Short mmCIF file of C-alpha atoms in Angstrom, two decimals:
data_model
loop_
_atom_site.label_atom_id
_atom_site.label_comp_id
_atom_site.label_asym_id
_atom_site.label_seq_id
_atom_site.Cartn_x
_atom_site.Cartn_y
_atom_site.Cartn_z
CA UNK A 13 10.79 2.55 23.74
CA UNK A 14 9.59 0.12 26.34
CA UNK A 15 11.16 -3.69 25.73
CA UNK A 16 13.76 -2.91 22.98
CA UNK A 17 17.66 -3.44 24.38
CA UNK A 18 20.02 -0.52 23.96
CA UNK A 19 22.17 -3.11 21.93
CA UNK A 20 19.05 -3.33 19.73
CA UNK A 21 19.16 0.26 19.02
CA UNK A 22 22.28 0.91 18.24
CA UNK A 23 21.95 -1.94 15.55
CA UNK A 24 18.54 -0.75 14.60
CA UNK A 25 20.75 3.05 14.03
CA UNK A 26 22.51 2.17 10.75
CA UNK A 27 19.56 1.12 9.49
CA UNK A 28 17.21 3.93 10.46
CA UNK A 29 19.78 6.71 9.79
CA UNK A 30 20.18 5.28 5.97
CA UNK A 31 16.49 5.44 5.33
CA UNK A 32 16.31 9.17 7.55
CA UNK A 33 15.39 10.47 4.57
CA UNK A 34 12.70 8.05 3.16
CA UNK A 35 11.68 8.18 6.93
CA UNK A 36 10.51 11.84 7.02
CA UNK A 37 8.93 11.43 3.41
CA UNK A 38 5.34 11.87 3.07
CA UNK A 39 3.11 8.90 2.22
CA UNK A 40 2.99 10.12 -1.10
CA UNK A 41 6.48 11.12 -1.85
CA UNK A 42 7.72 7.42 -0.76
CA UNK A 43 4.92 5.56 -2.74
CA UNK A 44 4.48 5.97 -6.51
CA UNK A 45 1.28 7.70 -8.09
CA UNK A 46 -1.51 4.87 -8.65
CA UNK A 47 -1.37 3.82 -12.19
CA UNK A 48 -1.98 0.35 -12.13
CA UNK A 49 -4.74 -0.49 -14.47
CA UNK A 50 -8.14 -2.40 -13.49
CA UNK A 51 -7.87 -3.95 -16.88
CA UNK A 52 -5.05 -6.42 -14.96
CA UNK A 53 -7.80 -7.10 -12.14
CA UNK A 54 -10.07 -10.46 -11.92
CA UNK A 55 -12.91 -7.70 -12.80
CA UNK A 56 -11.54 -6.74 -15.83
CA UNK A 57 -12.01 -2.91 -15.50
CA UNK A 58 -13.57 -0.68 -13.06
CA UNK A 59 -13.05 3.24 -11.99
CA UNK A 60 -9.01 3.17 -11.65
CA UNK A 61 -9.24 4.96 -7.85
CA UNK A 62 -6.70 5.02 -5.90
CA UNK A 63 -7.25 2.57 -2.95
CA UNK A 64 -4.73 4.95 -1.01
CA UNK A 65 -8.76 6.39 -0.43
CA UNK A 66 -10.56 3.57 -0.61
CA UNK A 67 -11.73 1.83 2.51
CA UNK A 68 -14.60 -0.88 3.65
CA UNK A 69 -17.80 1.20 4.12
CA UNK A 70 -19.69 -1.61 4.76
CA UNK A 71 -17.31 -2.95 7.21
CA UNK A 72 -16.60 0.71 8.84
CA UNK A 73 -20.42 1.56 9.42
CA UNK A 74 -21.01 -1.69 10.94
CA UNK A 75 -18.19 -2.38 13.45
CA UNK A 76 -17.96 1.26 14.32
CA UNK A 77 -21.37 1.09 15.14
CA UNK A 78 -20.66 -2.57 17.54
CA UNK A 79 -17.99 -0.21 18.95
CA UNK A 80 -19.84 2.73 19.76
CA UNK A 81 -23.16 0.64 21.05
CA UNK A 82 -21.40 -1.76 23.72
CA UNK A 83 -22.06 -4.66 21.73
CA UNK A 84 -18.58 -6.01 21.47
CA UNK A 85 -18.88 -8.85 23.82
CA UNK A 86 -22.06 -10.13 22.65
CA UNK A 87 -20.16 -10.16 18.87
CA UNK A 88 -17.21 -11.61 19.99
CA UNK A 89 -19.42 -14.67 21.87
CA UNK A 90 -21.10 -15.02 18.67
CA UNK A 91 -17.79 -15.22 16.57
CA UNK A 92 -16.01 -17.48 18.80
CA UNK A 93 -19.23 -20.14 17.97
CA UNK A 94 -18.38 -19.68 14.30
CA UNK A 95 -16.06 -21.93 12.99
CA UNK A 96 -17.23 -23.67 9.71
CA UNK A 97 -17.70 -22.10 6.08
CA UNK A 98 -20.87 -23.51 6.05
CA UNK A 99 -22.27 -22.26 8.71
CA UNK A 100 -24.83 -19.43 9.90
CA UNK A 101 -23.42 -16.81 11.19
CA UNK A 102 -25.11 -17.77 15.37
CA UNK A 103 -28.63 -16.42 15.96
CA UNK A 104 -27.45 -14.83 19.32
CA UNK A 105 -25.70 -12.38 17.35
CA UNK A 106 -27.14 -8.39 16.61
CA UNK A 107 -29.11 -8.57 13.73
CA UNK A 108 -26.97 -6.34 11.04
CA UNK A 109 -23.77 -8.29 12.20
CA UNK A 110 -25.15 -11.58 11.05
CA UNK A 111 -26.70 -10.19 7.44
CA UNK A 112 -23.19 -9.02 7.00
CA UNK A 113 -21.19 -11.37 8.23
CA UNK A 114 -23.88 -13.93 6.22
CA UNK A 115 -23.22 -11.79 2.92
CA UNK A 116 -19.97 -11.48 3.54
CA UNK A 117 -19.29 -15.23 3.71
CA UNK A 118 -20.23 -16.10 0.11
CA UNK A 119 -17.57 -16.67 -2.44
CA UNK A 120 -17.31 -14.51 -5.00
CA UNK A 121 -18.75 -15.56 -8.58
CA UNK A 122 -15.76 -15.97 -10.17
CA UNK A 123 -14.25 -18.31 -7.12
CA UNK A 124 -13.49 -21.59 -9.18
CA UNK A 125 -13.38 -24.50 -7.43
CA UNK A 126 -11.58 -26.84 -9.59
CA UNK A 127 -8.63 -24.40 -8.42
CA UNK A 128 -9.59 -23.88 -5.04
CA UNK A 129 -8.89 -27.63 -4.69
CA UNK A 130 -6.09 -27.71 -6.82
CA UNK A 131 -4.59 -25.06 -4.41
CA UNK A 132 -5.29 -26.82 -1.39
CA UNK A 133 -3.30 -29.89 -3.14
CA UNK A 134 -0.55 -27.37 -3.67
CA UNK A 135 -0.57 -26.00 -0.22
CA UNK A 136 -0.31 -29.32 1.29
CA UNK A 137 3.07 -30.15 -0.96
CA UNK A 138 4.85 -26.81 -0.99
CA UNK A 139 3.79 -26.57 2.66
CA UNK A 140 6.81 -26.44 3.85
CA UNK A 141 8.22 -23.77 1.76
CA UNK A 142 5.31 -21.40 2.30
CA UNK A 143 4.79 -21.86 5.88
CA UNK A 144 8.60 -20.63 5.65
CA UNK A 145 7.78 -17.77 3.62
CA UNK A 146 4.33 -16.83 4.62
CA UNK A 147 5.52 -16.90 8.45
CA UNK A 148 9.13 -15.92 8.75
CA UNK A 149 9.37 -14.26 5.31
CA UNK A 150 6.12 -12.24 5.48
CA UNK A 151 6.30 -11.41 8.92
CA UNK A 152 9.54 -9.31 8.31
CA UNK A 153 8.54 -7.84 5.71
CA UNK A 154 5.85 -6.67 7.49
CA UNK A 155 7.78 -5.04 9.99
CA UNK A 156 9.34 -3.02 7.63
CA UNK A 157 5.70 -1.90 6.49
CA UNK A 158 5.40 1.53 8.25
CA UNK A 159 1.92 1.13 8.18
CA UNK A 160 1.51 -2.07 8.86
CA UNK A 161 3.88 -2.10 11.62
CA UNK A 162 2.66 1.08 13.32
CA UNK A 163 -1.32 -0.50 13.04
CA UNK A 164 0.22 -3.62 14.92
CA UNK A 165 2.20 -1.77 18.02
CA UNK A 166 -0.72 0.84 18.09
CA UNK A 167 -3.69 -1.29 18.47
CA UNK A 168 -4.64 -3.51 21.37
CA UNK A 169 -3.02 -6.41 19.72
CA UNK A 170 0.53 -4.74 20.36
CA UNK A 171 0.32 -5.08 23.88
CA UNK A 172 0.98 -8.82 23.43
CA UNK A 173 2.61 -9.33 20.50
CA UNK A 174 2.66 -13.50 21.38
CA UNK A 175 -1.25 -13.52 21.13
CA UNK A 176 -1.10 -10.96 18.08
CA UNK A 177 1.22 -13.15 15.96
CA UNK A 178 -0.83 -16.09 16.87
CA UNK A 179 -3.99 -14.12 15.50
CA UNK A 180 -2.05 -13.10 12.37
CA UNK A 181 -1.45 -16.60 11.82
CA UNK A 182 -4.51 -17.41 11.67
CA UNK A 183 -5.86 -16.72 8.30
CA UNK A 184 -2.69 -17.50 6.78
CA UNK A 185 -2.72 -21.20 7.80
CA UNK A 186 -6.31 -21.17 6.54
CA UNK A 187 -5.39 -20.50 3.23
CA UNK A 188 -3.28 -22.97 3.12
CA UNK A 189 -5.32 -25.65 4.57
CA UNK A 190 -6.67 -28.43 2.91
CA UNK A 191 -9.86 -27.78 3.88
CA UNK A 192 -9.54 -23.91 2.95
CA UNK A 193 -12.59 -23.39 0.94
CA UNK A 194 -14.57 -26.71 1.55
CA UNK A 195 -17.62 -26.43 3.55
CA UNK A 196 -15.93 -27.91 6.51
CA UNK A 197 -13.20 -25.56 6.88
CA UNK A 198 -12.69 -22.37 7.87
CA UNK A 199 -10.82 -19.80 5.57
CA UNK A 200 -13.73 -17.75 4.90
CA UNK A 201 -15.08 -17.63 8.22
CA UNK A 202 -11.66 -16.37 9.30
CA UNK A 203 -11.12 -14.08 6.17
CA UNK A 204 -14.57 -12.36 7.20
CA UNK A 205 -13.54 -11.94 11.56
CA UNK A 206 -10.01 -10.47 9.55
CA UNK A 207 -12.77 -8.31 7.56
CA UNK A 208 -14.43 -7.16 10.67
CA UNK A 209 -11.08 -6.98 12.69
CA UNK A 210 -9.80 -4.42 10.32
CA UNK A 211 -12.80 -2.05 10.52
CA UNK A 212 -12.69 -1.85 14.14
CA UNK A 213 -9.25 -0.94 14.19
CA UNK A 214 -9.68 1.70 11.36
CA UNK A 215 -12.13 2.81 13.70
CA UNK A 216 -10.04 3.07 16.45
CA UNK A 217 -6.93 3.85 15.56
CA UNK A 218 -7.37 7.70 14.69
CA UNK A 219 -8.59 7.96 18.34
CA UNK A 220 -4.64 7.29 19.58
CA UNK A 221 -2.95 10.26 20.20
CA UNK A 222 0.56 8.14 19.67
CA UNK A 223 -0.74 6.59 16.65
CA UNK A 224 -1.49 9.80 15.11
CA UNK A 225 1.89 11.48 16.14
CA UNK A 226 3.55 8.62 14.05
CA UNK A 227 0.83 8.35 11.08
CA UNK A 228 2.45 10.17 7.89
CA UNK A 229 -0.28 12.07 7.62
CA UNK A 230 -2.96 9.07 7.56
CA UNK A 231 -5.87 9.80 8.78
CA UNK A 232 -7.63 6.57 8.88
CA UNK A 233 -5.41 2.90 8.70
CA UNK A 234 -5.59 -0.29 6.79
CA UNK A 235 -7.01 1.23 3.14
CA UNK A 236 -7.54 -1.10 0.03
CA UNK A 237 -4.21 0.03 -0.92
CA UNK A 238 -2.51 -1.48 2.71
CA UNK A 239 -4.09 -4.29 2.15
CA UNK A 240 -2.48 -4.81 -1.01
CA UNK A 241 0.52 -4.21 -0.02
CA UNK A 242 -0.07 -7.21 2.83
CA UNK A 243 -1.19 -9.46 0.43
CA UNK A 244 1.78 -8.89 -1.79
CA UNK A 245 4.07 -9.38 1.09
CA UNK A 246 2.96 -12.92 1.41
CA UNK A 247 1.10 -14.19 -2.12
CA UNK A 248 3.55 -12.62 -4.72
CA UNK A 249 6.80 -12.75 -2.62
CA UNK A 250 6.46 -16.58 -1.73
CA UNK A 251 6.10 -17.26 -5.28
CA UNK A 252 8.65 -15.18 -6.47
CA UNK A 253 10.55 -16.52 -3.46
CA UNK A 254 9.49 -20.44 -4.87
CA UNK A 255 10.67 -19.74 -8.26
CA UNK A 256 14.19 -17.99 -7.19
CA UNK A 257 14.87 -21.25 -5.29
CA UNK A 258 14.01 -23.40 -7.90
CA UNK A 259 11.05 -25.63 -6.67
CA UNK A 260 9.08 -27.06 -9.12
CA UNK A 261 5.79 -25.21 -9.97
CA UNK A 262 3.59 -26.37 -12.88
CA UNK A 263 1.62 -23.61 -14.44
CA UNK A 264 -1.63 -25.26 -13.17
CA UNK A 265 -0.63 -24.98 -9.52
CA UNK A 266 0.92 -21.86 -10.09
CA UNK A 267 -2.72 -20.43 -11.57
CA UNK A 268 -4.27 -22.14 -8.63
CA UNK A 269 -1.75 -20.78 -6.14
CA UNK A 270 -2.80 -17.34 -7.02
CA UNK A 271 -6.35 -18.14 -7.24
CA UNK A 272 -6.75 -19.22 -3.82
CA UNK A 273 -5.30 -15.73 -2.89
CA UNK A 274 -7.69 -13.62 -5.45
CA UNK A 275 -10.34 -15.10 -3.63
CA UNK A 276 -8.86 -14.15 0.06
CA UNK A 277 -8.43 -11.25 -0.86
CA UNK A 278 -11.89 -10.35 -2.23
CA UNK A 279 -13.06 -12.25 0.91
CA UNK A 280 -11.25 -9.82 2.92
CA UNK A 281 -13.30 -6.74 1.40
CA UNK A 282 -10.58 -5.71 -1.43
CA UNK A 283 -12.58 -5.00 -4.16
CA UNK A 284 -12.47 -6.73 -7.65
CA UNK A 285 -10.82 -3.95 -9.55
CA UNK A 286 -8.01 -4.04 -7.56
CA UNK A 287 -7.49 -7.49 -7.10
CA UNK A 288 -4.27 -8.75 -9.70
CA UNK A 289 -5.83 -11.18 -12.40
CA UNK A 290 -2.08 -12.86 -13.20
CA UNK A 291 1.02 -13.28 -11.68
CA UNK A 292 2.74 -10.88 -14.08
CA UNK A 293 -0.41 -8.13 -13.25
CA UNK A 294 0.62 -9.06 -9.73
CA UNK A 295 3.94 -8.45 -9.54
CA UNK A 296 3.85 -5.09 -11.57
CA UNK A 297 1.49 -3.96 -8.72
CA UNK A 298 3.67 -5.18 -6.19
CA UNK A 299 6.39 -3.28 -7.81
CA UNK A 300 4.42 -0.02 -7.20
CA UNK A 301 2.57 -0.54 -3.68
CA UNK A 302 5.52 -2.34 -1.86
CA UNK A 303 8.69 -1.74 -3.18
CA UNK A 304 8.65 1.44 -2.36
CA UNK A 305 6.95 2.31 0.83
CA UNK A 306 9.49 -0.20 2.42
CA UNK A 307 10.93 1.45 5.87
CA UNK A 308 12.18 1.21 8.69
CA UNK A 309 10.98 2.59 12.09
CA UNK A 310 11.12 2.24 15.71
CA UNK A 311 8.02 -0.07 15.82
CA UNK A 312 9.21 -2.35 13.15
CA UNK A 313 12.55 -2.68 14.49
CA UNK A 314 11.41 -3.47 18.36
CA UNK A 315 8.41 -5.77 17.09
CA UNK A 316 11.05 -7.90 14.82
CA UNK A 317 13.02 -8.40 17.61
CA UNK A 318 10.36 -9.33 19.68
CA UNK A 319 9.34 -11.71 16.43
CA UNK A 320 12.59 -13.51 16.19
CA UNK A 321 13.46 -13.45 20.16
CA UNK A 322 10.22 -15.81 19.93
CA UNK A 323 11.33 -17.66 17.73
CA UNK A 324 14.81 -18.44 18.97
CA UNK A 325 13.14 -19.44 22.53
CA UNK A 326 11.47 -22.42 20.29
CA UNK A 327 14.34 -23.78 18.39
CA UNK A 328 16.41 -23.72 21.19
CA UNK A 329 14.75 -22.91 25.17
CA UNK A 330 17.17 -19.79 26.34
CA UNK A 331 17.26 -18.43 23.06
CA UNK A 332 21.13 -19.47 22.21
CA UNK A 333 20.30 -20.21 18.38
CA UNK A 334 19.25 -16.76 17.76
CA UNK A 335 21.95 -16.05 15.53
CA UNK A 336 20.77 -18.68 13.59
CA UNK A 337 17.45 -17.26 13.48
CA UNK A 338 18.58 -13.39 12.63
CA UNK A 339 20.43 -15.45 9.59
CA UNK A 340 17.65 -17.26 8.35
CA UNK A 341 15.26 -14.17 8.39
CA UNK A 342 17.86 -12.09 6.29
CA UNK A 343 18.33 -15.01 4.26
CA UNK A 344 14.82 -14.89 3.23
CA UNK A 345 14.38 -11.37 3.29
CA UNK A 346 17.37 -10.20 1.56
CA UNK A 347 19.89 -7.31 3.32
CA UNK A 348 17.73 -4.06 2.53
CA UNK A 349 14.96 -5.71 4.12
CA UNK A 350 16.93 -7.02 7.31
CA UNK A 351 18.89 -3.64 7.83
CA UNK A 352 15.74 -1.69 7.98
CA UNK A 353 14.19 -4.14 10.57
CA UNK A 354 17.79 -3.96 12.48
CA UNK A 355 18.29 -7.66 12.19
CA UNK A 356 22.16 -8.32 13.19
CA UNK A 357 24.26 -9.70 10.83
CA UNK A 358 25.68 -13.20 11.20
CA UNK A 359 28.52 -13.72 8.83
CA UNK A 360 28.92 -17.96 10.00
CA UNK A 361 24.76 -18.67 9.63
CA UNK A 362 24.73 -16.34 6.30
CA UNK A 363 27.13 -18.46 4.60
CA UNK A 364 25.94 -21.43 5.70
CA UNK A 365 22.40 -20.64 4.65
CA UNK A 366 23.51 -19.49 1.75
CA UNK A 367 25.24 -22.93 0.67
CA UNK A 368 22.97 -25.44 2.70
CA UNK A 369 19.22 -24.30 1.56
CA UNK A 370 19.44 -24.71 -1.65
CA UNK A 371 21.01 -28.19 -1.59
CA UNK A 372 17.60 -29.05 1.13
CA UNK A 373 15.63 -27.14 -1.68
CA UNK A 374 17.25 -29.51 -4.35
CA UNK A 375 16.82 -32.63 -1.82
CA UNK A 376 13.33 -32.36 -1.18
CA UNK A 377 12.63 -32.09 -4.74
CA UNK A 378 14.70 -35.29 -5.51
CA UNK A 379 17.28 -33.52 -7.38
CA UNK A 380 20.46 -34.42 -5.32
CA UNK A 381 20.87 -37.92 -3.00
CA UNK A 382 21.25 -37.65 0.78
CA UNK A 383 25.09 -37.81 1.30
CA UNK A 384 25.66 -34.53 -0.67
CA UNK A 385 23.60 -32.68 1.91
CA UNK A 386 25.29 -31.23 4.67
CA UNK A 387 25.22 -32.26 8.24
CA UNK A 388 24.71 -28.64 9.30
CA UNK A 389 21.88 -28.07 7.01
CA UNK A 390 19.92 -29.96 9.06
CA UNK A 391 20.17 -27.87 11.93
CA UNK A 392 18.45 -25.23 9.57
CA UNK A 393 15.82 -27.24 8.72
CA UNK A 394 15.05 -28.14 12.05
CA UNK A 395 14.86 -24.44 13.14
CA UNK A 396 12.51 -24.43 10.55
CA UNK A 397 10.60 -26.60 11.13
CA UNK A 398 10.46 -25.70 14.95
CA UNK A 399 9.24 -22.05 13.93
CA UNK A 400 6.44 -24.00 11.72
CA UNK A 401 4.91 -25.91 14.98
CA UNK A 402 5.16 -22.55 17.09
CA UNK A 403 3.11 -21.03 15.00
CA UNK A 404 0.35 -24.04 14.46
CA UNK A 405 0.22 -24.40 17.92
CA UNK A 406 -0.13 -20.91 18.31
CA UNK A 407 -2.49 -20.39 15.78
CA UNK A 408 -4.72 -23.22 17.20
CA UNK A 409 -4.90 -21.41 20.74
CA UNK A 410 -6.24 -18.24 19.98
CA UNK A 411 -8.82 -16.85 17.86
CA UNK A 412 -9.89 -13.44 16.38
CA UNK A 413 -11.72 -11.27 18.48
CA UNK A 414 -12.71 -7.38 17.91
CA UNK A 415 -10.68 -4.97 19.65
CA UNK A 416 -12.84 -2.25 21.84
CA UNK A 417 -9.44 -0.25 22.57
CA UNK A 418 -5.76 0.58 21.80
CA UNK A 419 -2.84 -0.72 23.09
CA UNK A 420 -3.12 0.31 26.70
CA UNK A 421 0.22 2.08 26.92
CA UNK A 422 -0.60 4.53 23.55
CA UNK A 423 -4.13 5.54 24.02
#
C-alpha cells in the first residue's frame, strides 16, 4: 500500500479488524433493503426503485461516448471556458455535449428563488461552521464510504489526492457561495462538470482490474443511491451537526438550507423521487443509505491520512500540530467514524476540543463574553480557520476536468 506508514497500519488494524466482519459483507447485507418512500421526495411520488440500480443514462451515453471517440481534450477546452450560470455552454464544443450540458444547466421547476437567496444569506453567516463541516467533517466521512473512497483512490484523481481534494472542493464552496444560483455565479455550471465527471468515471472504473478486485460486487460506481449517501454526508450531517452544537437556526434558513441542496442535488442528475422533501424525510433516508454502509478499508484509511497530513502542513509548516488535527477530525466525526478511518487518538486535543468549541460556538453567537473563552481555544480556531483558506485557495487553482483513465498505478 504505496504512501501509508507502517505506524499508520498498525493504528488503522484495530479499526479494520473490528469491522472484519462488516468488511467481507456484501453490499447488500451491510445496507438496508430500499424502503424509503417517494412520497418524502420534492416530487411527491414516483416508481419507489431502488437507486442501488439506478444510474445517469443520459450522462453515461454521452461521456462514454467523449471517452470512446477521442474527444476529451476538445471537451475539457470547452469546459474550462465555462464559468458563469448564465452562460452557453462554448460553441467550440461537440454538438451533443453542449445540448446536454445546455439542458442540463436549467434549474429545476420547483427551484425557488426566494430560498435560493435566503440560502446564500445563510451560507455567508454559518460559513464558518459549514466550511468546518462540509470540508473536514464530510471529507472523513467520506473516507469511511467504501464506495466512495475506493471511486477516489481508483480513478485518475487518486494519483494526486492534493489536486483531487481541491476538485472536490469545488462544488461544495459553490453551494455555499453567495453568488450560488445567481446568474453570475457558478454552482450550476460546476454541479453539471460534477454531472459529467461522474459518468466518465462510471465509465471507467469497471475497466480497472484493482478496482474490480475491491468492488463488493459493484459492477458499475457512483449510482443514485452513492450519491445520496454523499449528499447526506455533507447536507444532513452539517445540520444535524449545527443543531447538536447549538447555533441558532431559524426555520426559514433551515428550509432554505436544505433547499439549496434539493436543488444540487437534482442538478447533479439525482432524480426527483429520490431527492428528501424535509429535513425529517432527510434524515430517515440518511438513516438507511449511510448509517449503515459505514466502513473502513485500506483506501479510506491511507487517503485520510493523506487528508489530514495536508492539513497539518497548513496550520503549522512541518506538520507538528497534527495531533491537533487527528483531534479535531474525531471531534467532528465522532469515535466510530475516526476508528474506522484509523485516525489516532489524542487524549490532550480531545479534551480540549471537547471543552473549548462549544464555548467558541457560544461566543460567536453572542452567548458568553470574551474572558470566559479560553486562551487555547484559539489555537483551535485558528487551525480552523487555516484548513478553511487551504481549501479556498485550493479550490480556486484547479478546476474539473474529465478523466480519460485510471489512476496510473491500478489500471
Amino acid at each position: 500500500m504505496d504512501g501509508l506508514s507502517r505506524r499508520k497500519m498498525l493504528l488503522a488494524g484495530g479499526a479494520l479488524g473490528a469491522v472484519g466482519a462488516l468488511s467481507a459483507a456484501s453490499p447488500a447485507s451491510a445496507r438496508s433493503v430500499w424502503t424509503w418512500s417517494p412520497s418524502g421526495s420534492v416530487a411527491g411520488a414516483g416508481a419507489g426503485a431502488d437507486p442501488e440500480w439506478v444510474w445517469d443514462d443520459e450522462a453515461d451515453r454521452l461521456i462514454a461516448s467523449v471517452i470512446d471517440r477521442g474527444d476529451v481534450a476538445k471537451v475539457n477546452e470547452g469546459l474550462h471556458a465555462w464559468t458563469r450560470n448564465d452562460q452557453a455552454p462554448p460553441a467550440g464544443l461537440p454538438q451533443d455535449v453542449r445540448e446536454f450540458m445546455d439542458a442540463a444547466r436549467r434549474l429545476p421547476s420547483w427551484a425557488d428563488r426566494d430560498k435560493l437567496e435566503r440560502a446564500a444569506k445563510f451560507n455567508e453567516s454559518r460559513g464558518f461552521y459549514l466550511n468546518v463541516l462540509n470540508g473536514i467533517g464530510g471529507g472523513m466521512l467520506s473516507t469511511a464510504i467504501p464506495r466512495e473512497a475506493r471511486s477516489v483512490y481508483y480513478s485518475k484523481g487518486g494519483a494526486d489526492m492534493e489536486d483531487r481534494v481541491a476538485k472536490t472542493s469545488i462544488l461544495g464552496f459553490a453551494v455555499g457561495d453567495l453568488d450560488a444560483y445567481r446568474d453570475g455565479g457558478d454552482c450550476a455550471v460546476q454541479a453539471v462538470k460534477t454531472r459529467m465527471v461522474h459518468a466518465a468515471v462510471r465509465h471507467l472504473l469497471p475497466q480497472s482490474p484493482a478496482w474490480t478486485q475491491v468492488s463488493d460486487g459493484q459492477k458499475i460506481p457512483i449510482s443514485q443511491a452513492d450519491i445520496l449517501v454523499t449528499w447526506h454526508s455533507l447536507a444532513t450531517y452539517a445540520m444535524q451537526k449545527l443543531l447538536e452544537w447549538k447555533v441558532p437556526v431559524t426555520s426559514a434558513d433551515s428550509e432554505a438550507y436544505l433547499h439549496v441542496w434539493q436543488v444540487t442535488a437534482h442538478m447533479l442528475g439525482v432524480r426527483d423521487e429520490y431527492i428528501p422533501a424535509t429535513w425529517d424525510a432527510a434524515n430517515a433516508q440518511s438513516k438507511q443509505v449511510l448509517d449503515p454502509i459505514l466502513r473502513s478499508t485500506k483506501e479510506g484509511v491511507e487517503l485520510t491520512d493523506i487528508l489530514l497530513g495536508q492539513l497539518a502542513e497548513q496550520t503549522s509548516p512541518g506538520g507538528v500540530d497534527r495531533p491537533l488535527v487527528n483531534a479535531l477530525a474525531r471531534y467532528l466525526v465522532g469515535d466510530r467514524v475516526a476508528d474506522m478511518d484509523g485516525i489516532p487518538a489524542e487524549p490532550f486535543w480531545h479534551r480540549t476540543i471537547e471543552t473549548v468549541w462549544p464555548k467558541l460556538v457560544a461566543f460567536r453567537e453572542g452567548l458568553i463574553k470574551l474572558p470566559l473563552v479560553p486562551p487555547l481555544a484559539w489555537t483551535v480556531d485558528e487551525a480552523a480557520r487555516q484548513y478553511i483558506l487551504l481549501f479556498l485557495t485550493k479550490g480556486k487553482g484547479t478546476e474539473l476536468t474529465i478523466p480519460d483513465t485510471n489512476r496510473p498505478s491500478a489500471r
